[in-house]
Protein backbone atom coordinates (compact mmCIF):
# COMPACT_ATOMS: atom_id res chain seq x y z
CA UNK A 1 0.00 0.00 0.00
CA UNK A 2 1.22 3.49 -0.80
CA UNK A 3 2.22 5.62 2.14
CA UNK A 4 0.24 8.76 2.75
CA UNK A 5 2.96 11.15 1.48
CA UNK A 6 3.09 9.14 -1.75
CA UNK A 7 -0.62 9.33 -2.15
CA UNK A 8 -0.52 13.06 -1.58
CA UNK A 9 2.05 13.36 -4.32
CA UNK A 10 -0.20 11.42 -6.66
CA UNK A 11 -3.20 13.59 -5.83
CA UNK A 12 -1.17 16.77 -6.22
CA UNK A 13 -0.32 15.64 -9.72
CA UNK A 14 -3.93 14.81 -10.40
CA UNK A 15 -5.03 18.19 -9.10
CA UNK A 16 -2.57 20.11 -11.19
CA UNK A 17 -3.47 18.05 -14.19
CA UNK A 18 -7.19 18.71 -13.82
CA UNK A 19 -6.68 22.36 -12.91
CA UNK A 20 -4.76 22.94 -16.12
CA UNK A 21 -7.68 21.59 -18.13
CA UNK A 22 -10.39 23.76 -16.65
CA UNK A 23 -12.47 25.51 -19.29
CA UNK A 24 -15.36 27.05 -17.37
CA UNK A 25 -16.87 27.54 -13.97
CA UNK A 26 -18.66 24.20 -14.12
CA UNK A 27 -15.32 22.35 -14.43
CA UNK A 28 -14.06 24.47 -11.60
CA UNK A 29 -16.92 23.55 -9.34
CA UNK A 30 -16.46 19.87 -10.17
CA UNK A 31 -12.80 20.11 -9.26
CA UNK A 32 -13.64 21.82 -5.98
CA UNK A 33 -16.14 19.08 -5.14
CA UNK A 34 -13.70 16.33 -6.13
CA UNK A 35 -11.06 17.61 -3.73
CA UNK A 36 -12.89 19.53 -1.02
CA UNK A 37 -16.32 17.82 -1.10
CA UNK A 38 -17.43 17.37 2.50
CA UNK A 39 -18.02 13.63 2.33
CA UNK A 40 -16.13 12.19 -0.59
CA UNK A 41 -13.59 14.86 -1.50
CA UNK A 42 -10.10 13.39 -1.93
CA UNK A 43 -8.74 15.68 0.74
CA UNK A 44 -11.43 14.74 3.18
CA UNK A 45 -10.63 11.09 2.61
CA UNK A 46 -6.92 11.69 2.99
CA UNK A 47 -7.48 13.49 6.28
CA UNK A 48 -9.44 10.48 7.46
CA UNK A 49 -6.47 8.28 6.77
CA UNK A 50 -4.40 10.28 9.28
CA UNK A 51 -6.33 8.53 12.03
CA UNK A 52 -4.63 5.24 11.32
CA UNK A 53 -1.06 6.56 11.65
CA UNK A 54 1.25 6.54 14.65
CA UNK A 55 1.69 9.93 16.37
CA UNK A 56 5.03 10.71 14.67
CA UNK A 57 3.85 9.67 11.24
CA UNK A 58 0.71 11.63 11.80
CA UNK A 59 2.66 14.81 12.54
CA UNK A 60 4.76 14.55 9.39
CA UNK A 61 1.94 13.44 7.09
CA UNK A 62 -0.46 15.95 8.66
CA UNK A 63 1.76 18.86 7.81
CA UNK A 64 2.23 17.71 4.21
CA UNK A 65 -1.49 17.24 3.92
CA UNK A 66 -2.22 20.67 5.32
CA UNK A 67 0.19 22.22 2.87
CA UNK A 68 -1.50 20.36 0.07
CA UNK A 69 -4.90 21.58 1.21
CA UNK A 70 -3.70 25.17 1.30
CA UNK A 71 -2.24 24.76 -2.17
CA UNK A 72 -5.56 23.39 -3.44
CA UNK A 73 -7.52 26.22 -1.85
CA UNK A 74 -5.14 28.84 -3.15
CA UNK A 75 -5.20 27.60 -6.67
CA UNK A 76 -9.00 27.19 -6.59
CA UNK A 77 -9.47 30.77 -5.51
CA UNK A 78 -7.08 31.93 -8.22
CA UNK A 79 -9.11 30.01 -10.75
CA UNK A 80 -12.28 31.47 -9.31
CA UNK A 81 -11.14 34.93 -10.26
CA UNK A 82 -10.90 33.69 -13.78
CA UNK A 83 -14.31 31.97 -13.72
CA UNK A 84 -16.35 33.78 -11.08
CA UNK A 85 -19.36 31.97 -9.58
CA UNK A 86 -22.73 33.70 -9.79
CA UNK A 87 -24.01 34.68 -6.31
CA UNK A 88 -26.91 32.28 -6.09
CA UNK A 89 -24.77 29.30 -6.86
CA UNK A 90 -22.16 30.29 -4.39
CA UNK A 91 -24.41 30.45 -1.33
CA UNK A 92 -27.23 28.15 -0.35
CA UNK A 93 -29.21 30.91 1.36
CA UNK A 94 -29.80 34.43 0.20
CA UNK A 95 -29.41 36.27 3.46
CA UNK A 96 -30.62 39.50 1.91
CA UNK A 97 -34.19 38.17 1.42
CA UNK A 98 -36.76 39.31 4.01
CA UNK A 99 -37.81 36.58 6.48
CA UNK A 100 -41.01 34.62 6.07
CA UNK A 101 -43.83 35.60 8.40
CA UNK A 102 -45.64 32.71 10.04
CA UNK A 103 -49.34 33.34 10.49
CA UNK A 104 -51.01 31.61 13.38
CA UNK A 105 -54.33 30.13 12.39
CA UNK A 106 -57.43 30.13 14.58
CA UNK A 107 -60.70 28.23 14.43
CA UNK A 108 -63.37 30.22 12.59
CA UNK A 109 -65.73 32.05 14.99
CA UNK A 110 -68.69 30.13 13.57
CA UNK A 111 -66.89 26.84 14.16
CA UNK A 112 -66.13 27.91 17.73
CA UNK A 113 -69.72 28.93 18.33
CA UNK A 114 -71.10 25.76 16.78
CA UNK A 115 -68.83 23.67 19.02
CA UNK A 116 -70.08 25.58 22.04
CA UNK A 117 -73.67 24.75 21.08
CA UNK A 118 -72.81 21.10 20.44
CA UNK A 119 -71.07 20.84 23.81
CA UNK A 120 -74.14 22.07 25.67
CA UNK A 121 -76.46 19.60 23.95
CA UNK A 122 -74.01 16.72 24.19
CA UNK A 123 -73.88 17.36 27.95
CA UNK A 124 -77.67 16.81 27.96
CA UNK A 125 -77.37 13.45 26.18
CA UNK A 126 -77.97 14.61 22.59
CA UNK A 127 -75.92 13.27 19.69
CA UNK A 128 -74.85 15.16 16.56
CA UNK A 129 -76.20 14.18 13.12
CA UNK A 130 -75.62 15.54 9.61
CA UNK A 131 -77.44 15.48 6.29
CA UNK A 132 -76.99 16.50 2.64
CA UNK A 133 -76.95 20.13 1.51
CA UNK A 134 -78.54 19.22 -1.82
CA UNK A 135 -82.02 17.95 -1.05
CA UNK A 136 -85.15 16.74 -2.74
CA UNK A 137 -88.42 18.62 -2.55
CA UNK A 138 -89.76 15.67 -0.55
CA UNK A 139 -87.34 16.04 2.37
CA UNK A 140 -87.09 19.83 2.35
CA UNK A 141 -90.86 20.41 2.13
CA UNK A 142 -93.30 17.63 1.55
CA UNK A 143 -92.37 15.24 4.36
CA UNK A 144 -92.31 18.29 6.65
CA UNK A 145 -95.99 18.79 5.88
CA UNK A 146 -95.70 21.51 3.25
CA UNK A 147 -98.07 20.26 0.52
CA UNK A 148 -97.22 21.32 -3.06
CA UNK A 149 -98.33 24.92 -3.72
CA UNK A 150 -98.86 25.52 0.01
CA UNK A 151 -98.31 29.25 0.66
CA UNK A 152 -96.00 28.47 3.60
CA UNK A 153 -93.36 27.49 1.03
CA UNK A 154 -93.08 31.16 0.12
CA UNK A 155 -91.40 31.92 3.44
CA UNK A 156 -88.40 29.91 2.27
CA UNK A 157 -86.87 31.55 -0.81
CA UNK A 158 -85.64 28.40 -2.38
CA UNK A 159 -82.72 27.93 -4.77
CA UNK A 160 -83.71 25.11 -7.10
CA UNK A 161 -81.13 23.05 -8.99
CA UNK A 162 -83.72 21.41 -11.25
CA UNK A 163 -87.31 20.14 -10.93
CA UNK A 164 -86.34 17.56 -8.37
CA UNK A 165 -83.31 18.96 -6.53
CA UNK A 166 -82.78 22.08 -4.46
CA UNK A 167 -80.34 23.55 -1.97
CA UNK A 168 -81.85 22.87 1.44
CA UNK A 169 -83.43 25.98 2.92
CA UNK A 170 -83.21 24.69 6.48
CA UNK A 171 -81.74 21.80 8.47
CA UNK A 172 -85.24 20.40 9.17
CA UNK A 173 -85.12 17.78 6.34
CA UNK A 174 -82.50 15.91 8.37
CA UNK A 175 -85.21 15.33 11.02
CA UNK A 176 -87.03 13.22 8.43
CA UNK A 177 -83.88 11.40 7.29
CA UNK A 178 -83.02 10.46 10.87
CA UNK A 179 -86.58 9.42 11.83
CA UNK A 180 -86.77 7.17 8.75
CA UNK A 181 -83.78 5.24 10.03
CA UNK A 182 -83.95 5.41 13.84
CA UNK A 183 -86.80 4.58 16.13
CA UNK A 184 -87.50 6.61 19.29
CA UNK A 185 -86.14 7.56 21.72
CA UNK A 186 -84.37 10.17 19.56
CA UNK A 187 -82.33 13.06 20.97
CA UNK A 188 -80.28 14.79 18.29
CA UNK A 189 -78.96 18.08 17.04
CA UNK A 190 -78.13 18.74 13.38
CA UNK A 191 -75.76 21.60 12.55
CA UNK A 192 -75.12 22.59 8.94
CA UNK A 193 -75.20 25.01 6.03
CA UNK A 194 -78.50 26.20 4.55
CA UNK A 195 -79.24 28.26 1.45
CA UNK A 196 -81.83 30.85 0.48
CA UNK A 197 -82.27 33.26 -2.38
CA UNK A 198 -81.28 36.38 -0.47
CA UNK A 199 -79.56 39.56 -1.52
CA UNK A 200 -76.66 40.11 0.84
CA UNK A 201 -76.92 42.87 3.43
CA UNK A 202 -75.60 43.28 7.00
CA UNK A 203 -77.89 40.52 8.30
CA UNK A 204 -78.58 38.34 5.24
CA UNK A 205 -76.55 36.10 2.98
CA UNK A 206 -77.60 33.38 0.55
CA UNK A 207 -75.72 30.82 2.68
CA UNK A 208 -75.72 30.60 6.45
CA UNK A 209 -75.78 28.04 9.23
CA UNK A 210 -78.49 26.51 11.35
CA UNK A 211 -78.62 23.97 14.11
CA UNK A 212 -81.70 21.82 14.32
CA UNK A 213 -82.81 19.91 17.42
CA UNK A 214 -85.18 16.96 17.69
CA UNK A 215 -86.46 14.95 20.63
CA UNK A 216 -88.91 12.07 20.18
CA UNK A 217 -90.07 9.77 22.95
CA UNK A 218 -93.17 8.75 24.88
CA UNK A 219 -94.72 11.49 26.99
CA UNK A 220 -92.78 14.46 25.57
CA UNK A 221 -94.56 17.80 26.17
CA UNK A 222 -94.13 21.51 25.53
CA UNK A 223 -92.70 21.75 29.06
CA UNK A 224 -89.70 19.68 27.96
CA UNK A 225 -89.20 22.01 25.00
CA UNK A 226 -89.33 25.11 27.19
CA UNK A 227 -87.11 23.69 29.92
CA UNK A 228 -84.45 22.41 27.54
CA UNK A 229 -84.30 25.56 25.41
CA UNK A 230 -84.18 27.78 28.48
CA UNK A 231 -81.31 25.74 29.91
CA UNK A 232 -79.53 25.90 26.54
CA UNK A 233 -79.90 29.65 26.07
CA UNK A 234 -78.74 30.35 29.62
CA UNK A 235 -75.73 28.08 29.14
CA UNK A 236 -74.89 30.03 25.99
CA UNK A 237 -75.59 33.62 27.10
CA UNK A 238 -75.38 33.43 30.89
CA UNK A 239 -77.96 32.91 33.66
CA UNK A 240 -79.23 36.50 33.52
CA UNK A 241 -80.36 36.50 29.89
CA UNK A 242 -84.07 37.20 29.40
CA UNK A 243 -85.97 35.14 26.84
CA UNK A 244 -89.55 34.85 25.66
CA UNK A 245 -91.62 32.34 23.69
CA UNK A 246 -93.92 33.87 21.06
CA UNK A 247 -96.67 31.91 19.28
CA UNK A 248 -95.80 31.28 15.64
CA UNK A 249 -96.51 28.94 12.75
CA UNK A 250 -94.49 26.20 11.05
CA UNK A 251 -96.13 23.46 8.97
CA UNK A 252 -94.08 20.75 10.75
CA UNK A 253 -94.89 21.74 14.35
CA UNK A 254 -98.12 22.25 16.27
CA UNK A 255 -98.20 24.32 18.40
CA UNK A 256 -95.25 26.41 17.18
CA UNK A 257 -93.26 29.17 18.80
CA UNK A 258 -90.42 31.53 18.15
CA UNK A 259 -87.90 32.34 20.85
CA UNK A 260 -86.48 35.83 21.33
CA UNK A 261 -83.66 36.85 23.62
CA UNK A 262 -83.28 40.35 25.02
CA UNK A 263 -81.20 42.68 22.90
CA UNK A 264 -77.65 42.36 24.16
CA UNK A 265 -76.70 45.74 22.68
CA UNK A 266 -79.33 47.95 24.42
CA UNK A 267 -81.22 45.67 26.85
CA UNK A 268 -84.43 47.29 25.60
CA UNK A 269 -83.29 50.76 26.67
CA UNK A 270 -82.65 52.35 23.28
CA UNK A 271 -85.58 53.04 21.00
CA UNK A 272 -83.10 53.80 18.19
CA UNK A 273 -81.03 50.61 18.73
CA UNK A 274 -79.61 49.39 15.42
CA UNK A 275 -79.36 45.79 16.60
CA UNK A 276 -82.99 45.24 17.68
CA UNK A 277 -84.66 48.17 15.92
CA UNK A 278 -85.80 49.47 19.28
CA UNK A 279 -87.95 46.43 20.15
CA UNK A 280 -85.54 45.18 22.84
CA UNK A 281 -85.77 41.60 21.50
CA UNK A 282 -83.98 39.48 18.92
CA UNK A 283 -85.46 36.32 17.47
CA UNK A 284 -82.99 33.44 17.46
CA UNK A 285 -84.97 30.27 16.85
CA UNK A 286 -88.20 28.59 15.80
CA UNK A 287 -89.57 25.58 17.67
CA UNK A 288 -92.64 23.52 18.44
CA UNK A 289 -94.14 20.10 19.06
CA UNK A 290 -93.65 17.78 16.10
CA UNK A 291 -96.83 17.75 13.99
CA UNK A 292 -98.58 14.31 14.03
CA UNK A 293 -98.57 14.34 10.22
CA UNK A 294 -94.74 14.49 10.22
CA UNK A 295 -94.67 11.36 12.43
CA UNK A 296 -97.07 9.61 10.05
CA UNK A 297 -94.77 10.45 7.13
CA UNK A 298 -91.95 8.50 8.79
CA UNK A 299 -94.08 5.67 10.21
CA UNK A 300 -93.85 6.72 13.83
CA UNK A 301 -97.16 6.30 15.67
CA UNK A 302 -98.27 9.78 16.85
CA UNK A 303 -100.64 8.14 19.35
CA UNK A 304 -97.70 6.52 21.08
CA UNK A 305 -94.92 9.08 20.60
CA UNK A 306 -94.61 12.83 20.79
CA UNK A 307 -91.68 15.16 20.30
CA UNK A 308 -90.36 18.66 20.01
CA UNK A 309 -88.02 20.34 17.58
CA UNK A 310 -86.22 23.62 17.09
CA UNK A 311 -84.12 25.37 14.46
CA UNK A 312 -81.64 28.10 15.40
CA UNK A 313 -79.69 30.46 13.16
CA UNK A 314 -76.04 30.00 14.13
CA UNK A 315 -74.65 33.06 12.34
CA UNK A 316 -77.15 35.53 13.73
CA UNK A 317 -76.90 34.10 17.25
CA UNK A 318 -73.09 34.26 17.07
CA UNK A 319 -73.43 37.89 15.93
CA UNK A 320 -75.35 38.62 19.13
CA UNK A 321 -73.00 36.65 21.35
CA UNK A 322 -69.84 38.23 19.93
CA UNK A 323 -71.43 41.63 19.19
CA UNK A 324 -70.65 41.47 15.46
CA UNK A 325 -72.63 44.04 13.45
CA UNK A 326 -72.16 42.46 9.98
CA UNK A 327 -72.87 38.86 8.97
CA UNK A 328 -70.52 39.32 5.99
CA UNK A 329 -67.51 39.66 8.30
CA UNK A 330 -67.73 35.90 8.85
CA UNK A 331 -67.01 35.20 5.20
CA UNK A 332 -64.46 37.84 4.22
CA UNK A 333 -61.45 35.85 5.47
CA UNK A 334 -59.87 38.88 7.11
CA UNK A 335 -57.39 37.45 9.59
CA UNK A 336 -57.62 40.52 11.80
CA UNK A 337 -61.29 39.67 12.33
CA UNK A 338 -60.99 35.89 12.42
CA UNK A 339 -58.22 35.74 15.04
CA UNK A 340 -60.17 37.69 17.68
CA UNK A 341 -62.38 34.92 18.98
CA UNK A 342 -60.04 32.17 20.04
CA UNK A 343 -59.90 33.07 23.75
CA UNK A 344 -63.56 33.79 24.30
N1 LIG B 1 -86.79 25.28 9.84
C1 LIG B 1 -87.22 26.53 10.39
C2 LIG B 1 -86.58 27.67 9.60
O1 LIG B 1 -85.74 27.47 8.84
C3 LIG B 1 -86.85 26.66 11.83
C4 LIG B 1 -87.61 25.68 12.69
C5 LIG B 1 -88.79 26.03 13.26
C6 LIG B 1 -87.10 24.42 12.91
C7 LIG B 1 -89.47 25.16 14.07
C8 LIG B 1 -87.77 23.51 13.71
C9 LIG B 1 -88.96 23.91 14.28
O2 LIG B 1 -87.33 22.29 13.94
O3 LIG B 1 -89.61 23.02 15.08
O4 LIG B 1 -86.96 28.79 9.77
PDB file of N, CA, C and O and ligand atoms in Angstrom, residues 144 146 155-156 169-173 175 194 196 208 210-214 225 249-250 252-253 256-258 283 285-290 308-312, ligand 1:
ATOM      1  N   UNK A 144     -92.163  17.383   5.505  1.00  0.00           N
ATOM      2  CA  UNK A 144     -92.315  18.289   6.649  1.00  0.00           C
ATOM      3  C   UNK A 144     -93.694  18.963   6.635  1.00  0.00           C
ATOM      4  O   UNK A 144     -93.894  20.005   7.275  1.00  0.00           O
ATOM      5  N   UNK A 146     -95.383  20.401   4.164  1.00  0.00           N
ATOM      6  CA  UNK A 146     -95.702  21.507   3.250  1.00  0.00           C
ATOM      7  C   UNK A 146     -96.262  20.841   2.002  1.00  0.00           C
ATOM      8  O   UNK A 146     -95.486  20.307   1.209  1.00  0.00           O
ATOM      9  N   UNK A 155     -92.281  31.340   2.424  1.00  0.00           N
ATOM     10  CA  UNK A 155     -91.397  31.922   3.444  1.00  0.00           C
ATOM     11  C   UNK A 155     -89.962  31.439   3.282  1.00  0.00           C
ATOM     12  O   UNK A 155     -89.056  31.968   3.907  1.00  0.00           O
ATOM     13  N   UNK A 156     -89.762  30.392   2.504  1.00  0.00           N
ATOM     14  CA  UNK A 156     -88.404  29.906   2.268  1.00  0.00           C
ATOM     15  C   UNK A 156     -88.041  30.183   0.815  1.00  0.00           C
ATOM     16  O   UNK A 156     -88.543  29.521  -0.090  1.00  0.00           O
ATOM     17  N   UNK A 169     -83.196  24.631   2.390  1.00  0.00           N
ATOM     18  CA  UNK A 169     -83.432  25.984   2.918  1.00  0.00           C
ATOM     19  C   UNK A 169     -83.350  25.998   4.429  1.00  0.00           C
ATOM     20  O   UNK A 169     -83.355  27.054   5.043  1.00  0.00           O
ATOM     21  N   UNK A 170     -83.343  24.802   5.019  1.00  0.00           N
ATOM     22  CA  UNK A 170     -83.206  24.687   6.482  1.00  0.00           C
ATOM     23  C   UNK A 170     -82.634  23.309   6.807  1.00  0.00           C
ATOM     24  O   UNK A 170     -82.491  22.465   5.921  1.00  0.00           O
ATOM     25  N   UNK A 171     -82.290  23.101   8.079  1.00  0.00           N
ATOM     26  CA  UNK A 171     -81.742  21.796   8.468  1.00  0.00           C
ATOM     27  C   UNK A 171     -82.856  20.804   8.823  1.00  0.00           C
ATOM     28  O   UNK A 171     -82.579  19.638   9.085  1.00  0.00           O
ATOM     29  N   UNK A 172     -84.118  21.271   8.782  1.00  0.00           N
ATOM     30  CA  UNK A 172     -85.240  20.399   9.169  1.00  0.00           C
ATOM     31  C   UNK A 172     -85.345  19.092   8.363  1.00  0.00           C
ATOM     32  O   UNK A 172     -85.774  18.082   8.926  1.00  0.00           O
ATOM     33  N   UNK A 173     -85.002  19.064   7.052  1.00  0.00           N
ATOM     34  CA  UNK A 173     -85.121  17.783   6.339  1.00  0.00           C
ATOM     35  C   UNK A 173     -84.335  16.642   6.996  1.00  0.00           C
ATOM     36  O   UNK A 173     -84.714  15.474   6.846  1.00  0.00           O
ATOM     37  N   UNK A 175     -84.276  15.970  10.066  1.00  0.00           N
ATOM     38  CA  UNK A 175     -85.210  15.331  11.021  1.00  0.00           C
ATOM     39  C   UNK A 175     -85.840  14.109  10.373  1.00  0.00           C
ATOM     40  O   UNK A 175     -85.907  13.026  10.963  1.00  0.00           O
ATOM     41  N   UNK A 194     -77.220  26.114   5.250  1.00  0.00           N
ATOM     42  CA  UNK A 194     -78.502  26.202   4.549  1.00  0.00           C
ATOM     43  C   UNK A 194     -78.439  27.355   3.550  1.00  0.00           C
ATOM     44  O   UNK A 194     -77.570  28.226   3.662  1.00  0.00           O
ATOM     45  N   UNK A 196     -80.587  30.176   0.882  1.00  0.00           N
ATOM     46  CA  UNK A 196     -81.828  30.850   0.476  1.00  0.00           C
ATOM     47  C   UNK A 196     -81.507  31.940  -0.535  1.00  0.00           C
ATOM     48  O   UNK A 196     -80.417  32.517  -0.516  1.00  0.00           O
ATOM     49  N   UNK A 208     -76.004  30.400   5.023  1.00  0.00           N
ATOM     50  CA  UNK A 208     -75.719  30.603   6.452  1.00  0.00           C
ATOM     51  C   UNK A 208     -75.859  29.272   7.165  1.00  0.00           C
ATOM     52  O   UNK A 208     -75.963  28.227   6.520  1.00  0.00           O
ATOM     53  N   UNK A 210     -77.467  26.748  10.345  1.00  0.00           N
ATOM     54  CA  UNK A 210     -78.494  26.511  11.352  1.00  0.00           C
ATOM     55  C   UNK A 210     -78.081  25.325  12.201  1.00  0.00           C
ATOM     56  O   UNK A 210     -77.255  24.502  11.795  1.00  0.00           O
ATOM     57  N   UNK A 211     -78.693  25.228  13.378  1.00  0.00           N
ATOM     58  CA  UNK A 211     -78.617  23.971  14.107  1.00  0.00           C
ATOM     59  C   UNK A 211     -80.053  23.592  14.451  1.00  0.00           C
ATOM     60  O   UNK A 211     -80.833  24.409  14.934  1.00  0.00           O
ATOM     61  N   UNK A 212     -80.366  22.356  14.103  1.00  0.00           N
ATOM     62  CA  UNK A 212     -81.698  21.822  14.324  1.00  0.00           C
ATOM     63  C   UNK A 212     -81.642  20.940  15.566  1.00  0.00           C
ATOM     64  O   UNK A 212     -80.598  20.345  15.861  1.00  0.00           O
ATOM     65  N   UNK A 213     -82.755  20.846  16.290  1.00  0.00           N
ATOM     66  CA  UNK A 213     -82.810  19.906  17.415  1.00  0.00           C
ATOM     67  C   UNK A 213     -84.065  19.069  17.292  1.00  0.00           C
ATOM     68  O   UNK A 213     -85.081  19.542  16.771  1.00  0.00           O
ATOM     69  N   UNK A 214     -84.004  17.830  17.735  1.00  0.00           N
ATOM     70  CA  UNK A 214     -85.184  16.964  17.686  1.00  0.00           C
ATOM     71  C   UNK A 214     -85.158  15.984  18.851  1.00  0.00           C
ATOM     72  O   UNK A 214     -84.145  15.328  19.105  1.00  0.00           O
ATOM     73  N   UNK A 225     -89.760  21.059  25.975  1.00  0.00           N
ATOM     74  CA  UNK A 225     -89.196  22.006  24.996  1.00  0.00           C
ATOM     75  C   UNK A 225     -88.740  23.289  25.709  1.00  0.00           C
ATOM     76  O   UNK A 225     -87.603  23.725  25.559  1.00  0.00           O
ATOM     77  N   UNK A 249     -96.004  30.038  13.582  1.00  0.00           N
ATOM     78  CA  UNK A 249     -96.510  28.940  12.747  1.00  0.00           C
ATOM     79  C   UNK A 249     -95.386  28.303  11.943  1.00  0.00           C
ATOM     80  O   UNK A 249     -94.582  28.997  11.319  1.00  0.00           O
ATOM     81  N   UNK A 250     -95.305  26.986  11.978  1.00  0.00           N
ATOM     82  CA  UNK A 250     -94.492  26.203  11.051  1.00  0.00           C
ATOM     83  C   UNK A 250     -95.323  24.990  10.656  1.00  0.00           C
ATOM     84  O   UNK A 250     -96.019  24.427  11.506  1.00  0.00           O
ATOM     85  N   UNK A 252     -94.523  22.032  10.171  1.00  0.00           N
ATOM     86  CA  UNK A 252     -94.083  20.753  10.748  1.00  0.00           C
ATOM     87  C   UNK A 252     -94.179  20.696  12.260  1.00  0.00           C
ATOM     88  O   UNK A 252     -93.759  19.724  12.877  1.00  0.00           O
ATOM     89  N   UNK A 253     -94.698  21.773  12.895  1.00  0.00           N
ATOM     90  CA  UNK A 253     -94.887  21.738  14.347  1.00  0.00           C
ATOM     91  C   UNK A 253     -96.270  22.270  14.696  1.00  0.00           C
ATOM     92  O   UNK A 253     -96.829  23.108  13.993  1.00  0.00           O
ATOM     93  N   UNK A 256     -96.588  25.928  17.540  1.00  0.00           N
ATOM     94  CA  UNK A 256     -95.255  26.413  17.179  1.00  0.00           C
ATOM     95  C   UNK A 256     -94.938  27.696  17.940  1.00  0.00           C
ATOM     96  O   UNK A 256     -95.860  28.430  18.344  1.00  0.00           O
ATOM     97  N   UNK A 257     -93.670  27.944  18.099  1.00  0.00           N
ATOM     98  CA  UNK A 257     -93.260  29.168  18.803  1.00  0.00           C
ATOM     99  C   UNK A 257     -91.973  29.702  18.199  1.00  0.00           C
ATOM    100  O   UNK A 257     -91.255  28.973  17.505  1.00  0.00           O
ATOM    101  N   UNK A 258     -91.735  30.985  18.444  1.00  0.00           N
ATOM    102  CA  UNK A 258     -90.417  31.529  18.152  1.00  0.00           C
ATOM    103  C   UNK A 258     -89.847  32.032  19.462  1.00  0.00           C
ATOM    104  O   UNK A 258     -90.587  32.477  20.343  1.00  0.00           O
ATOM    105  N   UNK A 283     -85.030  37.700  17.664  1.00  0.00           N
ATOM    106  CA  UNK A 283     -85.462  36.318  17.468  1.00  0.00           C
ATOM    107  C   UNK A 283     -84.238  35.459  17.136  1.00  0.00           C
ATOM    108  O   UNK A 283     -83.420  35.848  16.304  1.00  0.00           O
ATOM    109  N   UNK A 285     -84.620  31.619  17.297  1.00  0.00           N
ATOM    110  CA  UNK A 285     -84.973  30.267  16.848  1.00  0.00           C
ATOM    111  C   UNK A 285     -86.473  30.077  16.707  1.00  0.00           C
ATOM    112  O   UNK A 285     -87.277  30.820  17.261  1.00  0.00           O
ATOM    113  N   UNK A 286     -86.819  29.052  15.923  1.00  0.00           N
ATOM    114  CA  UNK A 286     -88.197  28.591  15.805  1.00  0.00           C
ATOM    115  C   UNK A 286     -88.274  27.215  16.434  1.00  0.00           C
ATOM    116  O   UNK A 286     -87.296  26.464  16.434  1.00  0.00           O
ATOM    117  N   UNK A 287     -89.459  26.871  16.979  1.00  0.00           N
ATOM    118  CA  UNK A 287     -89.573  25.583  17.670  1.00  0.00           C
ATOM    119  C   UNK A 287     -91.035  25.162  17.735  1.00  0.00           C
ATOM    120  O   UNK A 287     -91.936  25.911  17.330  1.00  0.00           O
ATOM    121  N   UNK A 288     -91.261  23.976  18.257  1.00  0.00           N
ATOM    122  CA  UNK A 288     -92.639  23.523  18.436  1.00  0.00           C
ATOM    123  C   UNK A 288     -92.702  22.036  18.699  1.00  0.00           C
ATOM    124  O   UNK A 288     -91.673  21.352  18.726  1.00  0.00           O
ATOM    125  N   UNK A 289     -93.942  21.548  18.904  1.00  0.00           N
ATOM    126  CA  UNK A 289     -94.137  20.101  19.059  1.00  0.00           C
ATOM    127  C   UNK A 289     -94.308  19.496  17.672  1.00  0.00           C
ATOM    128  O   UNK A 289     -95.043  20.050  16.837  1.00  0.00           O
ATOM    129  N   UNK A 290     -93.642  18.391  17.435  1.00  0.00           N
ATOM    130  CA  UNK A 290     -93.649  17.778  16.100  1.00  0.00           C
ATOM    131  C   UNK A 290     -95.092  17.482  15.680  1.00  0.00           C
ATOM    132  O   UNK A 290     -95.860  16.870  16.430  1.00  0.00           O
ATOM    133  N   UNK A 308     -90.505  17.234  20.283  1.00  0.00           N
ATOM    134  CA  UNK A 308     -90.357  18.662  20.013  1.00  0.00           C
ATOM    135  C   UNK A 308     -89.123  18.890  19.160  1.00  0.00           C
ATOM    136  O   UNK A 308     -88.228  18.047  19.101  1.00  0.00           O
ATOM    137  N   UNK A 309     -89.139  20.042  18.484  1.00  0.00           N
ATOM    138  CA  UNK A 309     -88.020  20.342  17.583  1.00  0.00           C
ATOM    139  C   UNK A 309     -87.734  21.834  17.635  1.00  0.00           C
ATOM    140  O   UNK A 309     -88.570  22.629  18.071  1.00  0.00           O
ATOM    141  N   UNK A 310     -86.527  22.183  17.214  1.00  0.00           N
ATOM    142  CA  UNK A 310     -86.221  23.617  17.089  1.00  0.00           C
ATOM    143  C   UNK A 310     -85.209  23.801  15.967  1.00  0.00           C
ATOM    144  O   UNK A 310     -84.538  22.852  15.545  1.00  0.00           O
ATOM    145  N   UNK A 311     -85.132  25.029  15.455  1.00  0.00           N
ATOM    146  CA  UNK A 311     -84.124  25.373  14.461  1.00  0.00           C
ATOM    147  C   UNK A 311     -83.584  26.752  14.789  1.00  0.00           C
ATOM    148  O   UNK A 311     -84.362  27.704  14.919  1.00  0.00           O
ATOM    149  N   UNK A 312     -82.263  26.837  14.971  1.00  0.00           N
ATOM    150  CA  UNK A 312     -81.645  28.101  15.401  1.00  0.00           C
ATOM    151  C   UNK A 312     -80.659  28.587  14.350  1.00  0.00           C
ATOM    152  O   UNK A 312     -79.924  27.786  13.761  1.00  0.00           O
TER     153      UNK A 312
HETATM  154  N1  LIG B   1     -86.788  25.279   9.836  1.00  0.00           N
HETATM  155  C1  LIG B   1     -87.221  26.528  10.391  1.00  0.00           C
HETATM  156  C2  LIG B   1     -86.581  27.668   9.604  1.00  0.00           C
HETATM  157  O1  LIG B   1     -85.737  27.468   8.835  1.00  0.00           O
HETATM  158  C3  LIG B   1     -86.854  26.656  11.833  1.00  0.00           C
HETATM  159  C4  LIG B   1     -87.607  25.678  12.687  1.00  0.00           C
HETATM  160  C5  LIG B   1     -88.792  26.034  13.264  1.00  0.00           C
HETATM  161  C6  LIG B   1     -87.098  24.417  12.908  1.00  0.00           C
HETATM  162  C7  LIG B   1     -89.471  25.156  14.075  1.00  0.00           C
HETATM  163  C8  LIG B   1     -87.766  23.511  13.705  1.00  0.00           C
HETATM  164  C9  LIG B   1     -88.962  23.905  14.284  1.00  0.00           C
HETATM  165  O2  LIG B   1     -87.329  22.288  13.935  1.00  0.00           O
HETATM  166  O3  LIG B   1     -89.611  23.025  15.075  1.00  0.00           O
HETATM  167  O4  LIG B   1     -86.960  28.795   9.767  1.00  0.00           O
END
